Each structure stands twice: as structure tokens, then as C-alpha cells.
Amino acid sequence: QPKLGARGIPAGWQGQSWGSPKYDLTVVDNAGHRVLHLRSENEGSTISRDIKGKVDLKQTPILEWSWKAVVLPRGGDSRRKATDDQAAQIYVSWPRFPESVRSRIIGYVWDTTAPAGLVAPSEKTGTVTYIIVRSGTADLGRWVTERRNVVEDFKKIYGEAPDHPGAVSIAIDSNDTNSLAESFMGPIVFKRQ
């Protein structure tokens, strides 16, 4: 359990190796549960957790999480490199050598503009395919619980069944739109169907 009030990269997570992240992240209480409060002002921050050998998608193919978007980056749109900012993002990664070219990464995002249900490759990062899970302000300020069948999503995108994933990441960014973003992220778990 990360400590309440802990700031920056939470224990058990790693920072990113690119850009100038501010890691404006704080562990806060939400109705007795510890959640992560993320803020971003004209920057991007990504944290990752190694799950290699810890998740068997044959047993637990369902990714479940709760999130709340508070401020969406103005004009953010995953479909375009110039506006590729989202208030709340979760990535599941399958690293393959060489990682920068061959890794497979699915990004589940809450987008400002791109419509929910859309599956779109990132123009910015060739290894990432976005699935727009939520879009716009309809649920802004409300906790929402999401469930995704990662195996089915992977098959749809890559045409084959996935191996076990290597990492889960949480991200927020607002640097392409030069704006603000704010969200909360609850626990992320892999579950049985």
C-alpha cells in the first residue's frame, strides 16, 4: 500500500526515460481506498510497474480499473500527433526486442475529442495502439469503473493471442496541447472472466 500523501513516483513503480516529466502525483484517500491523483501542466508523466511473470492472461484476461477525469487537456485528440494528450491513460505492454520498434502496447485512454470505442494507432509512437474507452465531458468528475478483455483487444489489434504482459503503465499528458490535465486513478487489477 503506498503511503497516504506520498508524492511523486509511488513505491513499486518506475519513472520514464524520456522528456521532462514533473511527476505531479499524490496518493490520496477516496472513500477509504488509496488512489493516485495526477496533475499535468504542459508536460507528460508516465509511471510503469513490472508485471513480468505475475499475470497469466489465460487465467485472468479481464483488466479492471476505476478512474475519474477532472480536467481534460484542451483540444486533446489521440488520432493526431499534434494533439496527442489525454487526462487518464493505462498501458499494457508486451516488450519485444528491439523494444522501441517491436514492442506491442495497448493504451486504454480517456480522450478529450476522439470518440469512445475507436481503436487507433498512435501517430507519435509506432508501438502503441489506443483504445478510446471514454471521451469528452459526459462523465467528468465521476468515478467510473472499466472492464476490458485484454486478450480479445490484443487479438483484434494484432491478429493473434498475446503472451503474458511485461508491464502496466499509468500516464497523463498535456504537453502537445500546451494545456492542463487532471485525473484520479484507482487500483488496476487483472481478473477472471
mmCIF file of C-alpha atoms in Angstrom:
data_model
loop_
_atom_site.group_PDB
_atom_site.id
_atom_site.type_symbol
_atom_site.label_atom_id
_atom_site.label_comp_id
_atom_site.label_asym_id
_atom_site.label_seq_id
_atom_site.Cartn_x
_atom_site.Cartn_y
_atom_site.Cartn_z
ATOM 1 C CA GLN A 1 0.000 0.000 0.000
ATOM 2 C CA PRO A 2 1.532 3.351 -0.935
ATOM 3 C CA LYS A 3 1.533 5.835 1.943
ATOM 4 C CA LEU A 4 -1.233 8.455 2.035
ATOM 5 C CA GLY A 5 0.111 11.824 0.968
ATOM 6 C CA ALA A 6 3.137 10.272 -0.769
ATOM 7 C CA ARG A 7 4.171 12.488 -3.688
ATOM 8 C CA GLY A 8 5.967 11.738 -6.939
ATOM 9 C CA ILE A 9 6.536 8.211 -8.235
ATOM 10 C CA PRO A 10 4.747 5.733 -5.917
ATOM 11 C CA ALA A 11 6.686 2.874 -4.309
ATOM 12 C CA GLY A 12 6.922 -0.133 -6.632
ATOM 13 C CA TRP A 13 6.653 1.977 -9.798
ATOM 14 C CA GLN A 14 9.318 3.264 -12.192
ATOM 15 C CA GLY A 15 9.605 6.612 -13.941
ATOM 16 C CA GLN A 16 10.031 7.151 -17.679
ATOM 17 C CA SER A 17 13.293 7.534 -19.607
ATOM 18 C CA TRP A 18 12.262 10.373 -21.957
ATOM 19 C CA GLY A 19 11.078 14.003 -21.850
ATOM 20 C CA SER A 20 10.894 16.187 -18.728
ATOM 21 C CA PRO A 21 8.220 14.633 -16.505
ATOM 22 C CA LYS A 22 7.169 16.553 -13.384
ATOM 23 C CA TYR A 23 5.502 13.546 -11.711
ATOM 24 C CA ASP A 24 2.842 15.723 -10.070
ATOM 25 C CA LEU A 25 1.330 12.618 -8.477
ATOM 26 C CA THR A 26 -0.102 12.237 -4.971
ATOM 27 C CA VAL A 27 -1.557 9.238 -3.135
ATOM 28 C CA VAL A 28 -4.903 10.360 -1.669
ATOM 29 C CA ASP A 29 -7.878 8.801 0.102
ATOM 30 C CA ASN A 30 -11.126 8.135 -1.741
ATOM 31 C CA ALA A 31 -13.861 6.638 0.469
ATOM 32 C CA GLY A 32 -11.323 4.531 2.346
ATOM 33 C CA HIS A 33 -9.347 3.464 -0.733
ATOM 34 C CA ARG A 34 -5.945 4.765 -1.761
ATOM 35 C CA VAL A 35 -5.948 6.278 -5.221
ATOM 36 C CA LEU A 36 -3.478 8.281 -7.282
ATOM 37 C CA HIS A 37 -4.172 11.943 -8.017
ATOM 38 C CA LEU A 38 -2.467 13.010 -11.273
ATOM 39 C CA ARG A 39 -1.910 16.582 -12.461
ATOM 40 C CA SER A 40 -0.176 17.779 -15.601
ATOM 41 C CA GLU A 41 0.623 21.296 -16.772
ATOM 42 C CA ASN A 42 2.160 21.392 -20.246
ATOM 43 C CA GLU A 43 4.143 18.178 -19.606
ATOM 44 C CA GLY A 44 3.758 14.411 -19.668
ATOM 45 C CA SER A 45 4.384 11.874 -16.905
ATOM 46 C CA THR A 46 4.353 8.087 -17.224
ATOM 47 C CA ILE A 47 4.983 5.539 -14.476
ATOM 48 C CA SER A 48 5.323 1.793 -15.036
ATOM 49 C CA ARG A 49 5.129 -1.356 -12.984
ATOM 50 C CA ASP A 50 6.895 -4.570 -13.944
ATOM 51 C CA ILE A 51 4.353 -7.437 -14.065
ATOM 52 C CA LYS A 52 6.543 -9.944 -15.908
ATOM 53 C CA GLY A 53 5.590 -13.460 -14.802
ATOM 54 C CA LYS A 54 2.867 -12.115 -12.491
ATOM 55 C CA VAL A 55 -0.110 -12.089 -14.864
ATOM 56 C CA ASP A 56 -1.408 -15.138 -16.740
ATOM 57 C CA LEU A 57 -3.917 -13.835 -19.273
ATOM 58 C CA LYS A 58 -5.337 -17.336 -19.786
ATOM 59 C CA GLN A 59 -6.490 -17.249 -16.148
ATOM 60 C CA THR A 60 -7.166 -13.528 -15.744
ATOM 61 C CA PRO A 61 -7.886 -11.865 -19.121
ATOM 62 C CA ILE A 62 -10.006 -9.040 -17.696
ATOM 63 C CA LEU A 63 -8.342 -5.738 -16.859
ATOM 64 C CA GLU A 64 -10.431 -3.763 -14.365
ATOM 65 C CA TRP A 65 -9.800 -0.278 -13.039
ATOM 66 C CA SER A 66 -11.559 2.826 -11.747
ATOM 67 C CA TRP A 67 -10.721 6.342 -12.851
ATOM 68 C CA LYS A 68 -12.039 9.866 -12.681
ATOM 69 C CA ALA A 69 -11.129 12.627 -15.119
ATOM 70 C CA VAL A 70 -11.394 16.134 -13.674
ATOM 71 C CA VAL A 71 -9.726 18.353 -16.301
ATOM 72 C CA LEU A 72 -9.350 17.209 -19.919
ATOM 73 C CA PRO A 73 -6.450 18.655 -21.957
ATOM 74 C CA ARG A 74 -7.957 21.343 -24.189
ATOM 75 C CA GLY A 75 -8.277 20.063 -27.768
ATOM 76 C CA GLY A 76 -6.625 16.727 -26.964
ATOM 77 C CA ASP A 77 -7.135 14.085 -29.668
ATOM 78 C CA SER A 78 -5.347 10.715 -29.741
ATOM 79 C CA ARG A 79 -5.757 10.497 -33.522
ATOM 80 C CA ARG A 80 -3.293 13.309 -34.227
ATOM 81 C CA LYS A 81 0.360 13.624 -33.254
ATOM 82 C CA ALA A 82 -0.001 17.373 -32.663
ATOM 83 C CA THR A 83 -2.765 16.915 -30.050
ATOM 84 C CA ASP A 84 -1.876 13.530 -28.544
ATOM 85 C CA ASP A 85 -2.743 14.341 -24.896
ATOM 86 C CA GLN A 86 -5.090 12.524 -22.529
ATOM 87 C CA ALA A 87 -6.057 13.140 -18.897
ATOM 88 C CA ALA A 88 -6.048 9.450 -17.990
ATOM 89 C CA GLN A 89 -4.189 6.582 -19.652
ATOM 90 C CA ILE A 90 -3.403 2.954 -18.826
ATOM 91 C CA TYR A 91 -0.982 0.951 -20.956
ATOM 92 C CA VAL A 92 -0.406 -2.791 -21.062
ATOM 93 C CA SER A 93 2.943 -3.658 -22.671
ATOM 94 C CA TRP A 94 4.443 -6.712 -24.312
ATOM 95 C CA PRO A 95 8.143 -5.859 -24.751
ATOM 96 C CA ARG A 96 9.891 -7.424 -27.771
ATOM 97 C CA PHE A 97 13.450 -6.799 -28.910
ATOM 98 C CA PRO A 98 14.307 -4.198 -30.099
ATOM 99 C CA GLU A 99 11.764 -2.624 -27.768
ATOM 100 C CA SER A 100 11.429 0.792 -29.412
ATOM 101 C CA VAL A 101 10.361 -0.797 -32.709
ATOM 102 C CA ARG A 102 8.793 -4.171 -31.989
ATOM 103 C CA SER A 103 7.092 -3.892 -28.604
ATOM 104 C CA ARG A 104 3.316 -4.119 -28.551
ATOM 105 C CA ILE A 105 1.471 -1.691 -26.316
ATOM 106 C CA ILE A 106 -2.275 -1.173 -25.869
ATOM 107 C CA GLY A 107 -3.269 2.202 -24.432
ATOM 108 C CA TYR A 108 -6.668 2.481 -22.761
ATOM 109 C CA VAL A 109 -7.426 6.199 -22.653
ATOM 110 C CA TRP A 110 -9.964 8.841 -21.657
ATOM 111 C CA ASP A 111 -9.789 11.212 -24.612
ATOM 112 C CA THR A 112 -10.975 14.796 -24.904
ATOM 113 C CA THR A 113 -12.220 14.530 -28.505
ATOM 114 C CA ALA A 114 -11.712 11.131 -30.188
ATOM 115 C CA PRO A 115 -14.912 9.045 -29.917
ATOM 116 C CA ALA A 116 -15.287 6.210 -27.406
ATOM 117 C CA GLY A 117 -14.879 2.780 -28.992
ATOM 118 C CA LEU A 118 -12.295 3.947 -31.512
ATOM 119 C CA VAL A 119 -9.165 1.822 -31.969
ATOM 120 C CA ALA A 120 -6.357 3.900 -33.479
ATOM 121 C CA PRO A 121 -2.589 3.560 -33.806
ATOM 122 C CA SER A 122 -0.631 6.373 -32.166
ATOM 123 C CA GLU A 123 0.902 8.752 -34.737
ATOM 124 C CA LYS A 124 3.578 9.593 -32.177
ATOM 125 C CA THR A 125 4.695 6.134 -31.019
ATOM 126 C CA GLY A 126 4.673 3.273 -33.511
ATOM 127 C CA THR A 127 4.446 0.606 -30.816
ATOM 128 C CA VAL A 128 1.229 1.992 -29.258
ATOM 129 C CA THR A 129 -2.374 1.357 -30.310
ATOM 130 C CA TYR A 130 -5.033 3.371 -28.489
ATOM 131 C CA ILE A 131 -8.438 2.127 -27.453
ATOM 132 C CA ILE A 132 -10.618 5.110 -26.579
ATOM 133 C CA VAL A 133 -12.557 3.880 -23.551
ATOM 134 C CA ARG A 134 -14.161 7.220 -22.595
ATOM 135 C CA SER A 135 -14.456 10.502 -24.416
ATOM 136 C CA GLY A 136 -15.361 14.055 -23.519
ATOM 137 C CA THR A 137 -17.028 15.575 -20.507
ATOM 138 C CA ALA A 138 -20.146 13.384 -20.050
ATOM 139 C CA ASP A 139 -18.629 11.551 -17.065
ATOM 140 C CA LEU A 140 -16.236 14.288 -15.952
ATOM 141 C CA GLY A 141 -15.794 14.446 -12.171
ATOM 142 C CA ARG A 142 -17.351 10.995 -11.651
ATOM 143 C CA TRP A 143 -15.638 7.742 -10.723
ATOM 144 C CA VAL A 144 -16.145 5.192 -13.488
ATOM 145 C CA THR A 145 -15.171 1.505 -13.358
ATOM 146 C CA GLU A 146 -13.975 -0.046 -16.620
ATOM 147 C CA ARG A 147 -13.540 -3.675 -17.649
ATOM 148 C CA ARG A 148 -11.641 -4.771 -20.759
ATOM 149 C CA ASN A 149 -10.877 -8.231 -22.079
ATOM 150 C CA VAL A 150 -7.189 -7.707 -22.867
ATOM 151 C CA VAL A 151 -6.917 -10.992 -24.789
ATOM 152 C CA GLU A 152 -9.792 -10.023 -27.109
ATOM 153 C CA ASP A 153 -8.447 -6.487 -27.555
ATOM 154 C CA PHE A 154 -4.978 -7.839 -28.404
ATOM 155 C CA LYS A 155 -6.406 -10.343 -30.920
ATOM 156 C CA LYS A 156 -8.421 -7.594 -32.626
ATOM 157 C CA ILE A 157 -5.351 -5.387 -32.987
ATOM 158 C CA TYR A 158 -2.592 -7.924 -33.697
ATOM 159 C CA GLY A 159 -4.490 -10.911 -35.102
ATOM 160 C CA GLU A 160 -3.110 -13.415 -32.588
ATOM 161 C CA ALA A 161 -3.307 -14.312 -28.908
ATOM 162 C CA PRO A 162 -0.979 -12.421 -26.556
ATOM 163 C CA ASP A 163 1.833 -13.773 -24.402
ATOM 164 C CA HIS A 164 1.902 -12.704 -20.780
ATOM 165 C CA PRO A 165 2.338 -8.924 -20.499
ATOM 166 C CA GLY A 166 5.542 -7.367 -19.171
ATOM 167 C CA ALA A 167 4.350 -4.072 -17.721
ATOM 168 C CA VAL A 168 1.419 -1.851 -16.829
ATOM 169 C CA SER A 169 1.785 1.929 -17.047
ATOM 170 C CA ILE A 170 -0.251 4.930 -15.925
ATOM 171 C CA ALA A 171 0.146 8.248 -17.717
ATOM 172 C CA ILE A 172 -1.159 11.786 -18.017
ATOM 173 C CA ASP A 173 -0.065 14.414 -20.523
ATOM 174 C CA SER A 174 -0.859 17.926 -21.686
ATOM 175 C CA ASN A 175 2.350 18.956 -23.475
ATOM 176 C CA ASP A 176 1.168 18.745 -27.110
ATOM 177 C CA THR A 177 -1.877 20.936 -26.420
ATOM 178 C CA ASN A 178 0.051 23.185 -24.002
ATOM 179 C CA SER A 179 -2.805 22.890 -21.529
ATOM 180 C CA LEU A 180 -3.809 21.301 -18.216
ATOM 181 C CA ALA A 181 -4.981 17.821 -17.297
ATOM 182 C CA GLU A 182 -6.091 16.263 -14.031
ATOM 183 C CA SER A 183 -7.400 12.841 -13.085
ATOM 184 C CA PHE A 184 -7.574 10.164 -10.401
ATOM 185 C CA MET A 185 -6.647 6.506 -10.856
ATOM 186 C CA GLY A 186 -7.824 3.679 -8.608
ATOM 187 C CA PRO A 187 -6.459 0.128 -8.336
ATOM 188 C CA ILE A 188 -5.706 -1.732 -11.581
ATOM 189 C CA VAL A 189 -6.340 -5.483 -11.422
ATOM 190 C CA PHE A 190 -6.375 -8.490 -13.740
ATOM 191 C CA LYS A 191 -9.403 -10.714 -13.060
ATOM 192 C CA ARG A 192 -11.039 -13.926 -14.178
ATOM 193 C CA GLN A 193 -13.760 -13.621 -16.791
#
